[in-house]
Amino acid sequence: MENRNGLLVDFRVVQASGYAERETAISMLDEELPGSKRVTVAGDKGYDTRDCVRRLRELNATPHIARNERAPGGSAIDRRTARHPGYLVSQVVRKLIEESFGWMKTVGNFRKTRYKGTARTRQAGYMVAAAYNLIRITRLIAAAA
């Protein structure tokens, strides 16, 4: 999701595992980051692992991930990152992605898939994500007018 307008930029459906979310996020960034300019990446506490933070930094991305202080060994996000005002802004804006997932689950009826196989489920997910973006765009246009 891009932070300014809350539009979904990339959406993927993968087989569930304990690491799928983090690995998919890393691969999305690895494949899609244009140029060499540093970017920020927000995420919830599930992304606060030393490996994920290290890999994000290798991709020239600043991890604005929610700190998980209760994790064994503490948070992988150091105070050097968390002290900046941009980190706090990212934590506030991060709720937009949760709103899109909430919309996709309730209005888009994508809480539980009705399809067998990753390919069909992925196609249904793309349709719901596209519908979300179309509705979001119409609301942005109406707000600008």
PDB file of C-alpha atoms in Angstrom:
ATOM      1  CA  MET A   1       0.000   0.000   0.000  1.00  0.00           C
ATOM      2  CA  GLU A   2       1.214   3.478  -0.678  1.00  0.00           C
ATOM      3  CA  ASN A   3       0.840   5.820   2.253  1.00  0.00           C
ATOM      4  CA  ARG A   4      -0.456   8.988   0.641  1.00  0.00           C
ATOM      5  CA  ASN A   5      -3.775   7.694  -0.736  1.00  0.00           C
ATOM      6  CA  GLY A   6      -4.138   4.227   0.760  1.00  0.00           C
ATOM      7  CA  LEU A   7      -4.199   2.419  -2.588  1.00  0.00           C
ATOM      8  CA  LEU A   8      -3.018  -1.163  -2.839  1.00  0.00           C
ATOM      9  CA  VAL A   9       0.117  -1.299  -4.963  1.00  0.00           C
ATOM     10  CA  ASP A  10       0.874  -5.012  -4.779  1.00  0.00           C
ATOM     11  CA  PHE A  11      -1.281  -7.886  -3.583  1.00  0.00           C
ATOM     12  CA  ARG A  12      -0.272 -11.519  -3.356  1.00  0.00           C
ATOM     13  CA  VAL A  13      -1.846 -14.743  -2.195  1.00  0.00           C
ATOM     14  CA  VAL A  14       0.596 -17.439  -1.076  1.00  0.00           C
ATOM     15  CA  GLN A  15       0.408 -20.742   0.744  1.00  0.00           C
ATOM     16  CA  ALA A  16       0.213 -20.140   4.501  1.00  0.00           C
ATOM     17  CA  SER A  17       3.195 -20.986   6.673  1.00  0.00           C
ATOM     18  CA  GLY A  18       4.808 -19.431   9.692  1.00  0.00           C
ATOM     19  CA  TYR A  19       7.092 -17.329   7.494  1.00  0.00           C
ATOM     20  CA  ALA A  20       4.992 -16.661   4.374  1.00  0.00           C
ATOM     21  CA  GLU A  21       3.979 -13.105   5.239  1.00  0.00           C
ATOM     22  CA  ARG A  22       7.503 -11.872   5.926  1.00  0.00           C
ATOM     23  CA  GLU A  23       9.061 -13.716   2.983  1.00  0.00           C
ATOM     24  CA  THR A  24       6.398 -12.422   0.599  1.00  0.00           C
ATOM     25  CA  ALA A  25       6.917  -8.844   1.799  1.00  0.00           C
ATOM     26  CA  ILE A  26      10.663  -9.165   1.246  1.00  0.00           C
ATOM     27  CA  SER A  27      10.172 -10.612  -2.237  1.00  0.00           C
ATOM     28  CA  MET A  28       7.687  -7.852  -3.127  1.00  0.00           C
ATOM     29  CA  LEU A  29      10.243  -5.231  -2.181  1.00  0.00           C
ATOM     30  CA  ASP A  30      13.090  -7.062  -3.887  1.00  0.00           C
ATOM     31  CA  GLU A  31      11.186  -7.241  -7.176  1.00  0.00           C
ATOM     32  CA  GLU A  32       9.365  -3.926  -7.168  1.00  0.00           C
ATOM     33  CA  LEU A  33      11.560  -1.212  -5.654  1.00  0.00           C
ATOM     34  CA  PRO A  34      12.450   1.258  -8.397  1.00  0.00           C
ATOM     35  CA  GLY A  35      15.718   3.136  -8.298  1.00  0.00           C
ATOM     36  CA  SER A  36      18.165   3.344  -5.453  1.00  0.00           C
ATOM     37  CA  LYS A  37      16.366   5.849  -3.219  1.00  0.00           C
ATOM     38  CA  ARG A  38      15.827   4.686   0.366  1.00  0.00           C
ATOM     39  CA  VAL A  39      12.211   3.843   1.236  1.00  0.00           C
ATOM     40  CA  THR A  40      10.381   3.154   4.474  1.00  0.00           C
ATOM     41  CA  VAL A  41       8.445  -0.052   5.062  1.00  0.00           C
ATOM     42  CA  ALA A  42       5.822  -0.317   7.786  1.00  0.00           C
ATOM     43  CA  GLY A  43       4.575  -3.542   9.329  1.00  0.00           C
ATOM     44  CA  ASP A  44       2.984  -5.010  12.409  1.00  0.00           C
ATOM     45  CA  LYS A  45       4.728  -6.831  15.251  1.00  0.00           C
ATOM     46  CA  GLY A  46       4.824 -10.054  13.263  1.00  0.00           C
ATOM     47  CA  TYR A  47       7.586  -8.557  11.108  1.00  0.00           C
ATOM     48  CA  ASP A  48       9.747  -7.630  14.114  1.00  0.00           C
ATOM     49  CA  THR A  49      12.346 -10.372  13.742  1.00  0.00           C
ATOM     50  CA  ARG A  50      16.076  -9.879  13.412  1.00  0.00           C
ATOM     51  CA  ASP A  51      16.185 -11.673  10.061  1.00  0.00           C
ATOM     52  CA  CYS A  52      13.357  -9.624   8.530  1.00  0.00           C
ATOM     53  CA  VAL A  53      14.796  -6.299   9.738  1.00  0.00           C
ATOM     54  CA  ARG A  54      18.264  -7.245   8.447  1.00  0.00           C
ATOM     55  CA  ARG A  55      16.895  -8.216   5.031  1.00  0.00           C
ATOM     56  CA  LEU A  56      14.899  -4.980   4.786  1.00  0.00           C
ATOM     57  CA  ARG A  57      18.004  -2.936   5.514  1.00  0.00           C
ATOM     58  CA  GLU A  58      19.917  -4.899   2.859  1.00  0.00           C
ATOM     59  CA  LEU A  59      17.238  -3.808   0.364  1.00  0.00           C
ATOM     60  CA  ASN A  60      17.877  -0.146   1.277  1.00  0.00           C
ATOM     61  CA  ALA A  61      14.572   0.068   3.160  1.00  0.00           C
ATOM     62  CA  THR A  62      14.107   1.593   6.606  1.00  0.00           C
ATOM     63  CA  PRO A  63      11.937  -0.782   8.650  1.00  0.00           C
ATOM     64  CA  HIS A  64       9.141   1.159  10.363  1.00  0.00           C
ATOM     65  CA  ILE A  65       7.846  -1.980  12.036  1.00  0.00           C
ATOM     66  CA  ALA A  66       5.878  -1.975  15.276  1.00  0.00           C
ATOM     67  CA  ARG A  67       8.225  -2.886  18.118  1.00  0.00           C
ATOM     68  CA  ASN A  68       7.575  -6.216  19.824  1.00  0.00           C
ATOM     69  CA  GLU A  69       9.116  -5.692  23.248  1.00  0.00           C
ATOM     70  CA  ARG A  70       7.810  -9.046  24.508  1.00  0.00           C
ATOM     71  CA  ALA A  71       9.763 -11.080  21.984  1.00  0.00           C
ATOM     72  CA  PRO A  72      12.658 -13.126  23.363  1.00  0.00           C
ATOM     73  CA  GLY A  73      15.671 -10.829  23.201  1.00  0.00           C
ATOM     74  CA  GLY A  74      13.504  -7.729  22.711  1.00  0.00           C
ATOM     75  CA  SER A  75      12.635  -5.859  19.567  1.00  0.00           C
ATOM     76  CA  ALA A  76      14.803  -5.981  16.460  1.00  0.00           C
ATOM     77  CA  ILE A  77      13.941  -2.323  15.828  1.00  0.00           C
ATOM     78  CA  ASP A  78      16.468  -0.211  17.675  1.00  0.00           C
ATOM     79  CA  ARG A  79      15.845   3.185  19.216  1.00  0.00           C
ATOM     80  CA  ARG A  80      17.869   4.787  16.420  1.00  0.00           C
ATOM     81  CA  THR A  81      14.988   4.015  14.048  1.00  0.00           C
ATOM     82  CA  ALA A  82      12.096   4.486  16.483  1.00  0.00           C
ATOM     83  CA  ARG A  83      13.178   7.938  17.702  1.00  0.00           C
ATOM     84  CA  HIS A  84      12.475   9.719  14.404  1.00  0.00           C
ATOM     85  CA  PRO A  85       9.158  11.526  13.841  1.00  0.00           C
ATOM     86  CA  GLY A  86       8.657   9.600  10.581  1.00  0.00           C
ATOM     87  CA  TYR A  87       8.487   6.340  12.540  1.00  0.00           C
ATOM     88  CA  LEU A  88       5.508   7.605  14.535  1.00  0.00           C
ATOM     89  CA  VAL A  89       3.800   8.826  11.356  1.00  0.00           C
ATOM     90  CA  SER A  90       4.303   5.392   9.768  1.00  0.00           C
ATOM     91  CA  GLN A  91       2.706   3.719  12.781  1.00  0.00           C
ATOM     92  CA  VAL A  92      -0.369   5.954  12.457  1.00  0.00           C
ATOM     93  CA  VAL A  93      -0.681   5.533   8.679  1.00  0.00           C
ATOM     94  CA  ARG A  94      -0.118   1.781   8.979  1.00  0.00           C
ATOM     95  CA  LYS A  95      -3.736   1.357  10.082  1.00  0.00           C
ATOM     96  CA  LEU A  96      -4.847   2.099   6.496  1.00  0.00           C
ATOM     97  CA  ILE A  97      -3.621  -1.306   5.346  1.00  0.00           C
ATOM     98  CA  GLU A  98      -5.599  -2.940   8.136  1.00  0.00           C
ATOM     99  CA  GLU A  99      -8.676  -1.032   6.942  1.00  0.00           C
ATOM    100  CA  SER A 100      -8.199  -2.407   3.431  1.00  0.00           C
ATOM    101  CA  PHE A 101      -7.905  -5.954   4.759  1.00  0.00           C
ATOM    102  CA  GLY A 102     -11.023  -5.383   6.861  1.00  0.00           C
ATOM    103  CA  TRP A 103     -12.914  -4.162   3.792  1.00  0.00           C
ATOM    104  CA  MET A 104     -11.742  -7.136   1.747  1.00  0.00           C
ATOM    105  CA  LYS A 105     -12.908  -9.545   4.464  1.00  0.00           C
ATOM    106  CA  THR A 106     -16.320  -7.995   5.113  1.00  0.00           C
ATOM    107  CA  VAL A 107     -17.534  -6.165   2.016  1.00  0.00           C
ATOM    108  CA  GLY A 108     -15.399  -8.131  -0.447  1.00  0.00           C
ATOM    109  CA  ASN A 109     -16.443 -11.429   1.194  1.00  0.00           C
ATOM    110  CA  PHE A 110     -12.837 -12.651   1.187  1.00  0.00           C
ATOM    111  CA  ARG A 111     -12.608 -13.758   4.816  1.00  0.00           C
ATOM    112  CA  LYS A 112     -12.754 -17.396   3.792  1.00  0.00           C
ATOM    113  CA  THR A 113     -12.029 -18.532   0.277  1.00  0.00           C
ATOM    114  CA  ARG A 114     -14.561 -20.501  -1.688  1.00  0.00           C
ATOM    115  CA  TYR A 115     -12.023 -21.816  -4.152  1.00  0.00           C
ATOM    116  CA  LYS A 116      -9.654 -24.768  -4.193  1.00  0.00           C
ATOM    117  CA  GLY A 117      -6.066 -24.132  -5.111  1.00  0.00           C
ATOM    118  CA  THR A 118      -3.773 -21.176  -4.842  1.00  0.00           C
ATOM    119  CA  ALA A 119      -4.290 -20.026  -8.447  1.00  0.00           C
ATOM    120  CA  ARG A 120      -8.071 -19.630  -8.146  1.00  0.00           C
ATOM    121  CA  THR A 121      -7.807 -18.075  -4.696  1.00  0.00           C
ATOM    122  CA  ARG A 122      -5.181 -15.656  -6.027  1.00  0.00           C
ATOM    123  CA  GLN A 123      -7.450 -14.654  -8.918  1.00  0.00           C
ATOM    124  CA  ALA A 124     -10.347 -13.987  -6.536  1.00  0.00           C
ATOM    125  CA  GLY A 125      -8.016 -11.951  -4.328  1.00  0.00           C
ATOM    126  CA  TYR A 126      -6.912  -9.823  -7.277  1.00  0.00           C
ATOM    127  CA  MET A 127     -10.546  -9.094  -8.120  1.00  0.00           C
ATOM    128  CA  VAL A 128     -11.362  -8.043  -4.560  1.00  0.00           C
ATOM    129  CA  ALA A 129      -8.192  -5.905  -4.319  1.00  0.00           C
ATOM    130  CA  ALA A 130      -9.020  -4.207  -7.640  1.00  0.00           C
ATOM    131  CA  ALA A 131     -12.557  -3.499  -6.423  1.00  0.00           C
ATOM    132  CA  TYR A 132     -11.139  -1.974  -3.241  1.00  0.00           C
ATOM    133  CA  ASN A 133      -8.831   0.301  -5.259  1.00  0.00           C
ATOM    134  CA  LEU A 134     -11.673   1.401  -7.557  1.00  0.00           C
ATOM    135  CA  ILE A 135     -13.872   2.331  -4.606  1.00  0.00           C
ATOM    136  CA  ARG A 136     -10.959   4.070  -2.896  1.00  0.00           C
ATOM    137  CA  ILE A 137     -10.205   6.083  -6.052  1.00  0.00           C
ATOM    138  CA  THR A 138     -13.832   7.236  -6.374  1.00  0.00           C
ATOM    139  CA  ARG A 139     -13.780   8.407  -2.747  1.00  0.00           C
ATOM    140  CA  LEU A 140     -10.487  10.250  -3.302  1.00  0.00           C
ATOM    141  CA  ILE A 141     -11.912  12.000  -6.382  1.00  0.00           C
ATOM    142  CA  ALA A 142     -15.074  12.965  -4.507  1.00  0.00           C
ATOM    143  CA  ALA A 143     -13.025  14.336  -1.606  1.00  0.00           C
ATOM    144  CA  ALA A 144     -10.856  16.404  -3.956  1.00  0.00           C
ATOM    145  CA  ALA A 145     -13.875  17.979  -5.652  1.00  0.00           C
TER     146      ALA A 145
END
